[in-house]
mmCIF file of N, CA and C in Angstrom:
data_model
loop_
_atom_site.group_PDB
_atom_site.id
_atom_site.type_symbol
_atom_site.label_atom_id
_atom_site.label_comp_id
_atom_site.label_asym_id
_atom_site.label_seq_id
_atom_site.Cartn_x
_atom_site.Cartn_y
_atom_site.Cartn_z
ATOM 1 N N UNK A 726 26.057 34.457 44.997
ATOM 2 C CA UNK A 726 24.753 34.710 45.596
ATOM 3 C C UNK A 726 24.368 36.148 45.306
ATOM 4 N N UNK A 727 23.139 36.387 44.937
ATOM 5 C CA UNK A 727 22.674 37.749 44.731
ATOM 6 C C UNK A 727 21.367 37.917 45.482
ATOM 7 N N UNK A 728 20.978 39.152 45.676
ATOM 8 C CA UNK A 728 19.728 39.429 46.376
ATOM 9 C C UNK A 728 19.023 40.575 45.680
ATOM 10 N N UNK A 729 18.037 41.135 46.351
ATOM 11 C CA UNK A 729 17.256 42.197 45.744
ATOM 12 C C UNK A 729 18.059 43.461 45.491
ATOM 13 N N UNK A 730 19.250 43.543 46.054
ATOM 14 C CA UNK A 730 20.095 44.722 45.867
ATOM 15 C C UNK A 730 21.117 44.522 44.759
ATOM 16 N N UNK A 731 21.024 43.432 44.023
ATOM 17 C CA UNK A 731 21.949 43.175 42.925
ATOM 18 C C UNK A 731 22.944 42.098 43.273
ATOM 19 N N UNK A 732 23.905 41.908 42.394
ATOM 20 C CA UNK A 732 24.872 40.840 42.604
ATOM 21 C C UNK A 732 25.781 41.099 43.790
ATOM 22 N N UNK A 733 26.303 40.029 44.325
ATOM 23 C CA UNK A 733 27.236 40.090 45.426
ATOM 24 C C UNK A 733 28.498 40.812 44.966
ATOM 25 N N UNK A 734 29.061 41.707 45.783
ATOM 26 C CA UNK A 734 30.222 42.469 45.348
ATOM 27 C C UNK A 734 31.510 41.665 45.283
ATOM 28 N N UNK A 735 31.553 40.449 45.823
ATOM 29 C CA UNK A 735 32.776 39.646 45.791
ATOM 30 C C UNK A 735 33.021 39.119 44.385
ATOM 31 N N UNK A 736 34.255 38.868 44.060
ATOM 32 C CA UNK A 736 34.561 38.325 42.741
ATOM 33 C C UNK A 736 33.850 36.997 42.515
ATOM 34 N N UNK A 737 33.341 36.791 41.314
ATOM 35 C CA UNK A 737 32.602 35.566 41.014
ATOM 36 C C UNK A 737 33.532 34.435 40.603
ATOM 37 N N UNK A 738 34.629 34.750 39.942
ATOM 38 C CA UNK A 738 35.576 33.712 39.569
ATOM 39 C C UNK A 738 36.273 33.244 40.833
ATOM 40 N N UNK A 739 36.325 31.929 41.030
ATOM 41 C CA UNK A 739 36.886 31.420 42.265
ATOM 42 C C UNK A 739 37.673 30.153 41.994
ATOM 43 N N UNK A 740 38.954 30.214 42.252
ATOM 44 C CA UNK A 740 39.759 29.014 42.156
ATOM 45 C C UNK A 740 40.342 28.674 43.524
ATOM 46 N N UNK A 741 39.662 29.133 44.585
ATOM 47 C CA UNK A 741 40.132 28.889 45.943
ATOM 48 C C UNK A 741 39.848 27.471 46.407
ATOM 49 N N UNK A 742 38.958 26.776 45.723
ATOM 50 C CA UNK A 742 38.624 25.420 46.125
ATOM 51 C C UNK A 742 37.419 25.330 47.054
ATOM 52 N N UNK A 743 36.814 26.457 47.387
ATOM 53 C CA UNK A 743 35.623 26.429 48.243
ATOM 54 C C UNK A 743 34.419 25.988 47.429
ATOM 55 N N UNK A 744 33.519 25.282 48.083
ATOM 56 C CA UNK A 744 32.273 24.902 47.440
ATOM 57 C C UNK A 744 31.288 26.060 47.438
ATOM 58 N N UNK A 745 30.204 25.872 46.726
ATOM 59 C CA UNK A 745 29.189 26.927 46.619
ATOM 60 C C UNK A 745 28.624 27.298 47.985
ATOM 61 N N UNK A 746 28.308 26.316 48.817
ATOM 62 C CA UNK A 746 27.752 26.603 50.139
ATOM 63 C C UNK A 746 28.745 27.403 50.977
ATOM 64 N N UNK A 747 29.993 27.029 50.934
ATOM 65 C CA UNK A 747 31.000 27.761 51.707
ATOM 66 C C UNK A 747 31.117 29.206 51.235
ATOM 67 N N UNK A 748 31.100 29.406 49.923
ATOM 68 C CA UNK A 748 31.147 30.780 49.391
ATOM 69 C C UNK A 748 29.891 31.548 49.785
ATOM 70 N N UNK A 749 28.744 30.881 49.779
ATOM 71 C CA UNK A 749 27.493 31.542 50.171
ATOM 72 C C UNK A 749 27.493 31.938 51.643
ATOM 73 N N UNK A 750 28.071 31.103 52.502
ATOM 74 C CA UNK A 750 28.172 31.437 53.926
ATOM 75 C C UNK A 750 28.999 32.716 54.092
ATOM 76 N N UNK A 751 30.114 32.806 53.402
ATOM 77 C CA UNK A 751 30.931 34.015 53.486
ATOM 78 C C UNK A 751 30.199 35.228 52.919
ATOM 79 N N UNK A 752 29.410 35.012 51.881
ATOM 80 C CA UNK A 752 28.646 36.118 51.296
ATOM 81 C C UNK A 752 27.614 36.658 52.280
ATOM 82 N N UNK A 753 26.991 35.773 53.051
ATOM 83 C CA UNK A 753 26.025 36.213 54.066
ATOM 84 C C UNK A 753 26.736 37.079 55.098
ATOM 85 N N UNK A 754 27.922 36.676 55.497
ATOM 86 C CA UNK A 754 28.667 37.443 56.497
ATOM 87 C C UNK A 754 29.191 38.765 55.955
ATOM 88 N N UNK A 755 29.425 38.830 54.684
ATOM 89 C CA UNK A 755 29.940 40.056 54.061
ATOM 90 C C UNK A 755 28.893 41.167 54.099
ATOM 91 N N UNK A 756 27.649 40.783 54.080
ATOM 92 C CA UNK A 756 26.537 41.728 53.998
ATOM 93 C C UNK A 756 26.180 42.327 55.350
ATOM 94 N N UNK A 757 25.624 43.514 55.361
ATOM 95 C CA UNK A 757 25.086 44.067 56.612
ATOM 96 C C UNK A 757 23.597 43.731 56.669
ATOM 97 N N UNK A 758 23.085 43.582 57.875
ATOM 98 C CA UNK A 758 21.698 43.145 58.060
ATOM 99 C C UNK A 758 20.918 44.202 58.816
ATOM 100 N N UNK A 759 19.645 44.436 58.427
ATOM 101 C CA UNK A 759 18.869 45.559 58.957
ATOM 102 C C UNK A 759 18.438 45.446 60.412
ATOM 103 N N UNK A 760 18.272 44.263 60.932
ATOM 104 C CA UNK A 760 17.782 44.172 62.299
ATOM 105 C C UNK A 760 17.883 42.761 62.826
ATOM 106 N N UNK A 761 17.470 42.581 64.072
ATOM 107 C CA UNK A 761 17.573 41.268 64.693
ATOM 108 C C UNK A 761 16.741 40.229 63.942
ATOM 109 N N UNK A 762 17.327 39.084 63.742
ATOM 110 C CA UNK A 762 16.607 37.987 63.098
ATOM 111 C C UNK A 762 16.682 37.962 61.587
ATOM 112 N N UNK A 763 17.083 39.067 60.962
ATOM 113 C CA UNK A 763 17.093 39.118 59.498
ATOM 114 C C UNK A 763 18.120 38.151 58.917
ATOM 115 N N UNK A 764 19.307 38.114 59.510
ATOM 116 C CA UNK A 764 20.343 37.217 58.991
ATOM 117 C C UNK A 764 19.934 35.757 59.193
ATOM 118 N N UNK A 765 19.416 35.423 60.362
ATOM 119 C CA UNK A 765 19.009 34.048 60.626
ATOM 120 C C UNK A 765 17.895 33.609 59.679
ATOM 121 N N UNK A 766 16.987 34.514 59.381
ATOM 122 C CA UNK A 766 15.904 34.216 58.433
ATOM 123 C C UNK A 766 16.485 33.960 57.037
ATOM 124 N N UNK A 767 17.425 34.794 56.628
ATOM 125 C CA UNK A 767 18.065 34.620 55.322
ATOM 126 C C UNK A 767 18.846 33.308 55.262
ATOM 127 N N UNK A 768 19.494 32.942 56.345
ATOM 128 C CA UNK A 768 20.240 31.681 56.393
ATOM 129 C C UNK A 768 19.297 30.509 56.167
ATOM 130 N N UNK A 769 18.150 30.542 56.814
ATOM 131 C CA UNK A 769 17.171 29.454 56.638
ATOM 132 C C UNK A 769 16.611 29.439 55.216
ATOM 133 N N UNK A 770 16.230 30.610 54.716
ATOM 134 C CA UNK A 770 15.562 30.684 53.408
ATOM 135 C C UNK A 770 16.523 30.474 52.239
ATOM 136 N N UNK A 771 17.678 31.101 52.287
ATOM 137 C CA UNK A 771 18.603 31.055 51.139
ATOM 138 C C UNK A 771 19.533 29.861 51.154
ATOM 139 N N UNK A 772 19.965 29.473 52.347
ATOM 140 C CA UNK A 772 20.938 28.396 52.444
ATOM 141 C C UNK A 772 20.328 27.077 52.904
ATOM 142 N N UNK A 773 19.125 27.143 53.470
ATOM 143 C CA UNK A 773 18.477 25.924 53.950
ATOM 144 C C UNK A 773 19.157 25.324 55.165
ATOM 145 N N UNK A 774 19.785 26.177 55.982
ATOM 146 C CA UNK A 774 20.504 25.718 57.166
ATOM 147 C C UNK A 774 19.869 26.276 58.425
ATOM 148 N N UNK A 775 19.969 25.520 59.499
ATOM 149 C CA UNK A 775 19.580 26.080 60.794
ATOM 150 C C UNK A 775 20.678 27.059 61.203
ATOM 151 N N UNK A 776 20.352 28.045 62.014
ATOM 152 C CA UNK A 776 21.390 28.971 62.471
ATOM 153 C C UNK A 776 22.550 28.257 63.172
ATOM 154 N N UNK A 777 22.252 27.213 63.933
ATOM 155 C CA UNK A 777 23.315 26.478 64.624
ATOM 156 C C UNK A 777 24.290 25.869 63.623
ATOM 157 N N UNK A 778 23.771 25.192 62.608
ATOM 158 C CA UNK A 778 24.639 24.573 61.596
ATOM 159 C C UNK A 778 25.406 25.646 60.818
ATOM 160 N N UNK A 779 24.751 26.751 60.526
ATOM 161 C CA UNK A 779 25.393 27.856 59.821
ATOM 162 C C UNK A 779 26.620 28.345 60.591
ATOM 163 N N UNK A 780 26.456 28.576 61.890
ATOM 164 C CA UNK A 780 27.570 29.093 62.678
ATOM 165 C C UNK A 780 28.668 28.047 62.865
ATOM 166 N N UNK A 781 28.305 26.768 62.868
ATOM 167 C CA UNK A 781 29.330 25.721 62.895
ATOM 168 C C UNK A 781 30.176 25.771 61.625
ATOM 169 N N UNK A 782 29.504 25.869 60.475
ATOM 170 C CA UNK A 782 30.221 25.965 59.202
ATOM 171 C C UNK A 782 31.077 27.226 59.143
ATOM 172 N N UNK A 783 30.508 28.337 59.576
ATOM 173 C CA UNK A 783 31.236 29.601 59.553
ATOM 174 C C UNK A 783 32.490 29.523 60.413
ATOM 175 N N UNK A 784 32.371 28.981 61.600
ATOM 176 C CA UNK A 784 33.521 28.892 62.492
ATOM 177 C C UNK A 784 34.621 28.032 61.872
ATOM 178 N N UNK A 785 34.254 26.935 61.230
ATOM 179 C CA UNK A 785 35.240 26.094 60.553
ATOM 180 C C UNK A 785 35.888 26.855 59.388
ATOM 181 N N UNK A 786 35.107 27.636 58.678
ATOM 182 C CA UNK A 786 35.641 28.403 57.551
ATOM 183 C C UNK A 786 36.694 29.420 57.999
ATOM 184 N N UNK A 787 36.528 29.961 59.181
ATOM 185 C CA UNK A 787 37.474 30.966 59.656
ATOM 186 C C UNK A 787 38.878 30.390 59.835
ATOM 187 N N UNK A 788 38.974 29.076 59.983
ATOM 188 C CA UNK A 788 40.269 28.421 60.129
ATOM 189 C C UNK A 788 40.750 27.789 58.825
ATOM 190 N N UNK A 789 40.002 27.972 57.756
ATOM 191 C CA UNK A 789 40.313 27.347 56.470
ATOM 192 C C UNK A 789 41.093 28.328 55.586
ATOM 193 N N UNK A 790 42.311 27.980 55.195
ATOM 194 C CA UNK A 790 43.094 28.889 54.351
ATOM 195 C C UNK A 790 42.422 29.199 53.014
ATOM 196 N N UNK A 791 41.581 28.293 52.523
ATOM 197 C CA UNK A 791 40.867 28.554 51.268
ATOM 198 C C UNK A 791 39.888 29.707 51.437
ATOM 199 N N UNK A 792 39.249 29.788 52.597
ATOM 200 C CA UNK A 792 38.313 30.889 52.861
ATOM 201 C C UNK A 792 39.061 32.214 52.925
ATOM 202 N N UNK A 793 40.232 32.191 53.547
ATOM 203 C CA UNK A 793 41.044 33.409 53.622
ATOM 204 C C UNK A 793 41.454 33.865 52.227
ATOM 205 N N UNK A 794 41.805 32.923 51.359
ATOM 206 C CA UNK A 794 42.179 33.268 49.989
ATOM 207 C C UNK A 794 40.989 33.823 49.211
ATOM 208 N N UNK A 795 39.803 33.293 49.475
ATOM 209 C CA UNK A 795 38.598 33.711 48.756
ATOM 210 C C UNK A 795 38.127 35.101 49.168
ATOM 211 N N UNK A 796 38.115 35.367 50.475
ATOM 212 C CA UNK A 796 37.561 36.627 50.980
ATOM 213 C C UNK A 796 38.341 37.079 52.214
ATOM 214 N N UNK A 797 39.554 37.585 52.013
ATOM 215 C CA UNK A 797 40.408 37.927 53.154
ATOM 216 C C UNK A 797 39.833 39.011 54.067
ATOM 217 N N UNK A 798 39.131 39.964 53.522
ATOM 218 C CA UNK A 798 38.590 41.054 54.353
ATOM 219 C C UNK A 798 37.555 40.501 55.334
ATOM 220 N N UNK A 799 36.622 39.723 54.833
ATOM 221 C CA UNK A 799 35.566 39.169 55.691
ATOM 222 C C UNK A 799 36.147 38.189 56.703
ATOM 223 N N UNK A 800 37.002 37.290 56.252
ATOM 224 C CA UNK A 800 37.566 36.280 57.153
ATOM 225 C C UNK A 800 38.408 36.940 58.236
ATOM 226 N N UNK A 801 39.238 37.891 57.888
ATOM 227 C CA UNK A 801 40.052 38.561 58.914
ATOM 228 C C UNK A 801 39.191 39.350 59.891
ATOM 229 N N UNK A 802 38.146 40.001 59.412
ATOM 230 C CA UNK A 802 37.237 40.730 60.316
ATOM 231 C C UNK A 802 36.584 39.765 61.298
ATOM 232 N N UNK A 803 36.103 38.642 60.794
ATOM 233 C CA UNK A 803 35.436 37.667 61.666
ATOM 234 C C UNK A 803 36.409 36.997 62.623
ATOM 235 N N UNK A 804 37.635 36.798 62.193
ATOM 236 C CA UNK A 804 38.651 36.252 63.102
ATOM 237 C C UNK A 804 38.912 37.221 64.250
ATOM 238 N N UNK A 805 38.972 38.513 63.940
ATOM 239 C CA UNK A 805 39.184 39.509 65.002
ATOM 240 C C UNK A 805 38.025 39.506 65.988
ATOM 241 N N UNK A 806 36.802 39.427 65.480
ATOM 242 C CA UNK A 806 35.619 39.384 66.353
ATOM 243 C C UNK A 806 35.678 38.152 67.242
ATOM 244 N N UNK A 807 36.002 37.003 66.646
ATOM 245 C CA UNK A 807 36.068 35.753 67.419
ATOM 246 C C UNK A 807 37.147 35.836 68.494
ATOM 247 N N UNK A 808 38.303 36.364 68.147
ATOM 248 C CA UNK A 808 39.399 36.484 69.114
ATOM 249 C C UNK A 808 39.011 37.400 70.265
ATOM 250 N N UNK A 809 38.347 38.500 69.948
ATOM 251 C CA UNK A 809 37.919 39.433 70.996
ATOM 252 C C UNK A 809 36.899 38.773 71.931
ATOM 253 N N UNK A 810 35.968 38.020 71.380
ATOM 254 C CA UNK A 810 34.975 37.330 72.219
ATOM 255 C C UNK A 810 35.643 36.296 73.114
ATOM 256 N N UNK A 811 36.604 35.567 72.556
ATOM 257 C CA UNK A 811 37.328 34.569 73.356
ATOM 258 C C UNK A 811 38.115 35.254 74.479
ATOM 259 N N UNK A 812 38.721 36.391 74.170
ATOM 260 C CA UNK A 812 39.489 37.127 75.160
ATOM 261 C C UNK A 812 38.587 37.602 76.306
ATOM 262 N N UNK A 813 37.391 38.064 75.985
ATOM 263 C CA UNK A 813 36.463 38.556 77.012
ATOM 264 C C UNK A 813 35.944 37.440 77.910
ATOM 265 N N UNK A 814 35.902 36.218 77.394
ATOM 266 C CA UNK A 814 35.393 35.090 78.187
ATOM 267 C C UNK A 814 36.386 34.643 79.255
ATOM 268 N N UNK A 815 37.627 34.994 79.122
ATOM 269 C CA UNK A 815 38.654 34.543 80.078
ATOM 270 C C UNK A 815 38.642 35.309 81.354
#
């Protein structure tokens, strides 16, 4: 996935077994977003997903070893965020 700022910094060659949509979901999370609503707008426009479906896919990806192999930095960061949120809910 690329945007107006150039190509995505993640490696393009992928033998992790993830599909294009799964790789694109991780690419969206890898990026920083300028303000509220920008990421959700990009999810709708670029991926054609509702935010709810996007977050369902993302949450499943965090438990997928293929996603960890594809983008360990992003997946581990998001796992830490998820764990912290779960801890605060208790």
